[in-house]
Amino acid sequence: MEAEGRKLARIIEARGWPSHRPPLLDEVRALSASMAPVRERGYLKFDEFLRLAKLKSSQGMHHVALNESHIVEAVTRIAFSSQLEDERVRIGLLTSLRGVDIPRASALLCWTHPDRWPVIDRRAWTTLNHLGFVRIGARLERGSAKQMMRAYSPKEWVDYVSLVKIASNAMGWSAMEIDQWLYACDLKDNLDHLN
């Protein structure tokens, strides 16, 4: 994984930002900055949890709203802990909350701790597939974006986090910035930028 992360960093440095920068990058940075109280406190309050979950996707919010506030606080306190080193456990804890799949869980992590975690989504995954770092299975190539989001496994999450963190360390960028670069490459005709 170390070699792949360094290779990704070299690709990013050689290509720079594609012509269509993600329009949300500044908004995501502002959102992450507004989450400073969460970082200090170490967990999400229920209203913050609902807000971030809805920002990631408005789908399934009726399930998200069924979570109990004390459970959300307890789960996010453990998941956000720097003492927890196992990313599978971390993502498993967050996905144990109602209405939280791996992409939504990754958004909760990234938007509260942008230096530590990226958001996994179909755009970033498509870019990694185009660059040869991952392979999108045939079932996903034929499936919808919704099916693709449900298809991420905890192992894919762990591999994605490792790859992004290595590239992040090599470049001095945050995990969120690497993630946003991957996302930007899949916007409009930006995949041509990688050839």
Short mmCIF file of N, CA, C and O in Angstrom, two decimals, residues 6 11 32 34 38 42 44 48 51 57 71 78 81-82 88 109 111 115 119 133 158 168 181:
data_model
loop_
_atom_site.label_atom_id
_atom_site.label_comp_id
_atom_site.label_asym_id
_atom_site.label_seq_id
_atom_site.Cartn_x
_atom_site.Cartn_y
_atom_site.Cartn_z
N ARG A 6 2.34 6.39 -2.58
CA ARG A 6 3.35 7.30 -3.14
C ARG A 6 3.13 7.51 -4.65
O ARG A 6 3.35 8.60 -5.16
N ILE A 11 1.23 11.10 -9.11
CA ILE A 11 0.24 11.39 -10.16
C ILE A 11 -0.42 12.74 -9.88
O ILE A 11 -0.56 13.58 -10.78
N SER A 32 -15.96 21.87 7.66
CA SER A 32 -14.99 21.23 8.55
C SER A 32 -14.49 22.21 9.60
O SER A 32 -14.31 21.85 10.77
N SER A 34 -16.17 24.63 10.85
CA SER A 34 -17.26 24.83 11.81
C SER A 34 -17.39 23.66 12.78
O SER A 34 -18.10 23.77 13.79
N VAL A 38 -16.76 20.04 17.76
CA VAL A 38 -16.89 18.59 17.77
C VAL A 38 -15.53 17.95 18.05
O VAL A 38 -15.41 17.02 18.86
N GLY A 42 -15.08 15.83 21.16
CA GLY A 42 -14.79 14.43 20.86
C GLY A 42 -15.96 13.60 20.39
O GLY A 42 -15.83 12.39 20.20
N LEU A 44 -20.22 13.82 18.28
CA LEU A 44 -21.28 14.59 17.66
C LEU A 44 -22.50 14.63 18.56
O LEU A 44 -22.91 13.60 19.11
N GLU A 48 -26.04 17.85 15.25
CA GLU A 48 -24.88 17.88 14.35
C GLU A 48 -24.84 16.62 13.49
O GLU A 48 -24.56 16.68 12.28
N ARG A 51 -27.47 16.94 10.79
CA ARG A 51 -27.04 17.92 9.79
C ARG A 51 -26.02 17.31 8.82
O ARG A 51 -26.15 17.42 7.60
N SER A 57 -26.32 12.91 2.16
CA SER A 57 -27.42 12.45 1.31
C SER A 57 -28.73 12.61 2.07
O SER A 57 -28.82 12.22 3.23
N ILE A 71 -27.02 7.38 22.11
CA ILE A 71 -26.30 6.35 21.32
C ILE A 71 -25.40 7.03 20.30
O ILE A 71 -24.23 6.64 20.12
N ILE A 78 -16.46 7.09 20.56
CA ILE A 78 -15.52 5.98 20.37
C ILE A 78 -14.93 6.03 18.95
O ILE A 78 -13.73 5.89 18.77
N SER A 81 -12.25 8.64 18.40
CA SER A 81 -11.10 8.55 19.30
C SER A 81 -9.80 8.23 18.55
O SER A 81 -9.76 7.31 17.73
N SER A 82 -8.76 8.96 18.87
CA SER A 82 -7.45 8.68 18.28
C SER A 82 -6.85 7.41 18.89
O SER A 82 -5.90 6.86 18.35
N ARG A 88 -11.56 -0.74 10.59
CA ARG A 88 -12.75 -1.60 10.40
C ARG A 88 -13.69 -1.46 11.57
O ARG A 88 -14.91 -1.42 11.40
N LEU A 109 -16.79 11.19 9.47
CA LEU A 109 -15.38 11.21 9.88
C LEU A 109 -14.63 12.36 9.23
O LEU A 109 -13.95 13.14 9.90
N TRP A 111 -15.67 15.16 7.59
CA TRP A 111 -16.12 16.53 7.81
C TRP A 111 -15.87 17.02 9.23
O TRP A 111 -15.83 18.21 9.48
N ASP A 115 -8.20 16.18 8.37
CA ASP A 115 -6.80 15.75 8.21
C ASP A 115 -6.66 14.25 8.34
O ASP A 115 -5.69 13.68 7.84
N VAL A 119 -13.64 11.06 2.40
CA VAL A 119 -14.99 10.55 2.15
C VAL A 119 -14.89 9.56 1.00
O VAL A 119 -14.32 9.89 -0.04
N PHE A 133 -5.89 1.76 -9.55
CA PHE A 133 -5.67 1.43 -8.14
C PHE A 133 -6.71 0.47 -7.59
O PHE A 133 -6.45 -0.27 -6.66
N VAL A 158 -10.97 0.55 4.44
CA VAL A 158 -9.63 0.54 5.06
C VAL A 158 -8.56 0.77 4.00
O VAL A 158 -7.64 1.57 4.21
N SER A 168 -1.45 11.64 1.25
CA SER A 168 -1.57 12.87 2.04
C SER A 168 -0.25 13.20 2.74
O SER A 168 0.23 14.33 2.69
N TRP A 181 -9.52 15.96 -4.68
CA TRP A 181 -8.84 15.85 -5.98
C TRP A 181 -9.39 14.65 -6.75
O TRP A 181 -9.70 14.75 -7.95
#
